Amino acid sequence: MENIAKLSLLLIAISFLACALDLPFILAWFFRFLAGVASASLMILAAPLSLPYVKERIRTSVSGFVFSGIGFGAVLSGFILPLIAEKSLTLVWIFLFTISFVCFVFALFTLQSLNPPTKKLPKHECFKMPFFLWLVFISYILNAIGYLPHTLFWTDYLVRSLDFSSIVVAHSWVFFGIGSAIGSLGSGILAHRIGLKNAHIIILMLKAFSCFMAVFLLDIFWLNISVFIMGFTTTGNVALTNSLALYIVGKEHFSTSSSMLTFGFGMFQGIFSLLFAYIVPTLGYFWLFVLCGSCLIISALVLVPIRDKD
């Protein structure tokens, strides 16, 4: 796992460096795809490289800390990258390459020593998804659908449907990043207090609530609260999903289950992104948010049968 993580960081760095060059569109598309694959790999490996090696009583807190990096990165990029872009877009790609390459070099000297080898499974043993993990899988792919209006369509919704200026929309998007930055930390604390499954259900219901807020409360103040909640619950959901998978399958099968969950999330996100892009002009944003909010309610309800820790 450590070597795959290192390779993923290197591929991301190479992709950023390639984007700094004046490449034909097809090559730019290829490197964007490459960066997406590598980023997904890091998302999959973040939890297996950390959670199995900490005490069970603090796993939810550690999971929150690990995945909070997603949100903090979004916030920092929202403030730093526009300033660099004012001077040169090429400098933005060089800046991102530098950060990625530094992370790669850091990983070369740290990952191997920080993570002892995991227990090897017998060759004849194959992984079969338990019923509770199937419930987590269904919940996670419904999340891939439910958060799309606040991410893929949020700018278009505020500008075209609600007639807000681009400056107001840019400020609104910062609230998503702030929510993402603290969401996984907050969900970890909540899980430590009320249990992993219960915290997950509450996070998902809040996520659904943010969808309904976006179409029933149209003042920019409430819209910013809505996108903040969506950011908070998005990283919170990622952290709690991985922690719940580890609780269900244990250390030996955790990396496999995490890969399957992330693959399912990515696949349904891609499918429904294309589908919604085609049907939004006909369906309208009101029903899009209602549909996605309903998906998120179902994603919470399917977790109810899972037995939580005593």
mmCIF file with all atom_site columns, C-alpha atoms in Angstrom, residues 10-23 27-29 31-33 35-36 39 77 80-102:
data_model
loop_
_atom_site.group_PDB
_atom_site.id
_atom_site.type_symbol
_atom_site.label_atom_id
_atom_site.label_alt_id
_atom_site.label_comp_id
_atom_site.label_asym_id
_atom_site.label_entity_id
_atom_site.label_seq_id
_atom_site.pdbx_PDB_ins_code
_atom_site.Cartn_x
_atom_site.Cartn_y
_atom_site.Cartn_z
_atom_site.occupancy
_atom_site.B_iso_or_equiv
_atom_site.pdbx_formal_charge
_atom_site.auth_seq_id
_atom_site.auth_comp_id
_atom_site.auth_asym_id
_atom_site.auth_atom_id
_atom_site.pdbx_PDB_model_num
ATOM 1  C CA . LEU A 1 10  ? 4.317  11.187 -8.045  1.00 0.00 ? 10  LEU A CA 1
ATOM 2  C CA . LEU A 1 11  ? 1.644  10.822 -10.752 1.00 0.00 ? 11  LEU A CA 1
ATOM 3  C CA . ILE A 1 12  ? -0.263 13.793 -9.362  1.00 0.00 ? 12  ILE A CA 1
ATOM 4  C CA . ALA A 1 13  ? 2.921  15.877 -9.375  1.00 0.00 ? 13  ALA A CA 1
ATOM 5  C CA . ILE A 1 14  ? 3.664  14.863 -12.977 1.00 0.00 ? 14  ILE A CA 1
ATOM 6  C CA . SER A 1 15  ? 0.097  15.716 -14.008 1.00 0.00 ? 15  SER A CA 1
ATOM 7  C CA . PHE A 1 16  ? 0.368  19.211 -12.537 1.00 0.00 ? 16  PHE A CA 1
ATOM 8  C CA . LEU A 1 17  ? 3.708  19.758 -14.239 1.00 0.00 ? 17  LEU A CA 1
ATOM 9  C CA . ALA A 1 18  ? 2.250  18.602 -17.567 1.00 0.00 ? 18  ALA A CA 1
ATOM 10 C CA . CYS A 1 19  ? -0.646 21.048 -17.194 1.00 0.00 ? 19  CYS A CA 1
ATOM 11 C CA . ALA A 1 20  ? 1.863  23.882 -16.915 1.00 0.00 ? 20  ALA A CA 1
ATOM 12 C CA . LEU A 1 21  ? 2.909  23.129 -20.498 1.00 0.00 ? 21  LEU A CA 1
ATOM 13 C CA . ASP A 1 22  ? 1.017  24.193 -23.596 1.00 0.00 ? 22  ASP A CA 1
ATOM 14 C CA . LEU A 1 23  ? -0.329 20.735 -24.420 1.00 0.00 ? 23  LEU A CA 1
ATOM 15 C CA . LEU A 1 27  ? -3.037 15.265 -23.650 1.00 0.00 ? 27  LEU A CA 1
ATOM 16 C CA . ALA A 1 28  ? -4.447 17.692 -21.089 1.00 0.00 ? 28  ALA A CA 1
ATOM 17 C CA . TRP A 1 29  ? -7.492 15.424 -20.797 1.00 0.00 ? 29  TRP A CA 1
ATOM 18 C CA . PHE A 1 31  ? -3.226 14.024 -17.494 1.00 0.00 ? 31  PHE A CA 1
ATOM 19 C CA . ARG A 1 32  ? -6.430 15.210 -15.826 1.00 0.00 ? 32  ARG A CA 1
ATOM 20 C CA . PHE A 1 33  ? -7.684 11.612 -15.948 1.00 0.00 ? 33  PHE A CA 1
ATOM 21 C CA . ALA A 1 35  ? -4.557 12.859 -11.684 1.00 0.00 ? 35  ALA A CA 1
ATOM 22 C CA . GLY A 1 36  ? -8.100 11.693 -10.968 1.00 0.00 ? 36  GLY A CA 1
ATOM 23 C CA . SER A 1 39  ? -6.239 11.080 -6.274  1.00 0.00 ? 39  SER A CA 1
ATOM 24 C CA . SER A 1 77  ? -6.661 26.673 -2.401  1.00 0.00 ? 77  SER A CA 1
ATOM 25 C CA . ILE A 1 80  ? -4.167 31.137 -2.387  1.00 0.00 ? 80  ILE A CA 1
ATOM 26 C CA . LEU A 1 81  ? -4.718 29.962 -5.959  1.00 0.00 ? 81  LEU A CA 1
ATOM 27 C CA . PRO A 1 82  ? -6.767 32.979 -7.134  1.00 0.00 ? 82  PRO A CA 1
ATOM 28 C CA . LEU A 1 83  ? -3.967 35.282 -5.953  1.00 0.00 ? 83  LEU A CA 1
ATOM 29 C CA . ILE A 1 84  ? -1.382 33.301 -7.911  1.00 0.00 ? 84  ILE A CA 1
ATOM 30 C CA . ALA A 1 85  ? -3.681 33.060 -10.941 1.00 0.00 ? 85  ALA A CA 1
ATOM 31 C CA . GLU A 1 86  ? -3.831 36.856 -11.141 1.00 0.00 ? 86  GLU A CA 1
ATOM 32 C CA . LYS A 1 87  ? -0.147 36.789 -12.094 1.00 0.00 ? 87  LYS A CA 1
ATOM 33 C CA . SER A 1 88  ? -0.064 33.641 -14.200 1.00 0.00 ? 88  SER A CA 1
ATOM 34 C CA . LEU A 1 89  ? -2.103 30.465 -14.598 1.00 0.00 ? 89  LEU A CA 1
ATOM 35 C CA . THR A 1 90  ? 1.106  28.601 -15.326 1.00 0.00 ? 90  THR A CA 1
ATOM 36 C CA . LEU A 1 91  ? 2.387  29.595 -11.890 1.00 0.00 ? 91  LEU A CA 1
ATOM 37 C CA . VAL A 1 92  ? -0.667 27.919 -10.368 1.00 0.00 ? 92  VAL A CA 1
ATOM 38 C CA . TRP A 1 93  ? 0.239  24.579 -11.953 1.00 0.00 ? 93  TRP A CA 1
ATOM 39 C CA . ILE A 1 94  ? 3.894  24.968 -10.937 1.00 0.00 ? 94  ILE A CA 1
ATOM 40 C CA . PHE A 1 95  ? 2.823  25.773 -7.373  1.00 0.00 ? 95  PHE A CA 1
ATOM 41 C CA . LEU A 1 96  ? 0.620  22.675 -7.233  1.00 0.00 ? 96  LEU A CA 1
ATOM 42 C CA . PHE A 1 97  ? 3.408  20.553 -8.734  1.00 0.00 ? 97  PHE A CA 1
ATOM 43 C CA . THR A 1 98  ? 5.827  21.789 -6.075  1.00 0.00 ? 98  THR A CA 1
ATOM 44 C CA . ILE A 1 99  ? 3.476  20.912 -3.215  1.00 0.00 ? 99  ILE A CA 1
ATOM 45 C CA . SER A 1 100 ? 2.737  17.458 -4.683  1.00 0.00 ? 100 SER A CA 1
ATOM 46 C CA . PHE A 1 101 ? 6.394  16.704 -5.282  1.00 0.00 ? 101 PHE A CA 1
ATOM 47 C CA . VAL A 1 102 ? 7.328  17.751 -1.739  1.00 0.00 ? 102 VAL A CA 1
#
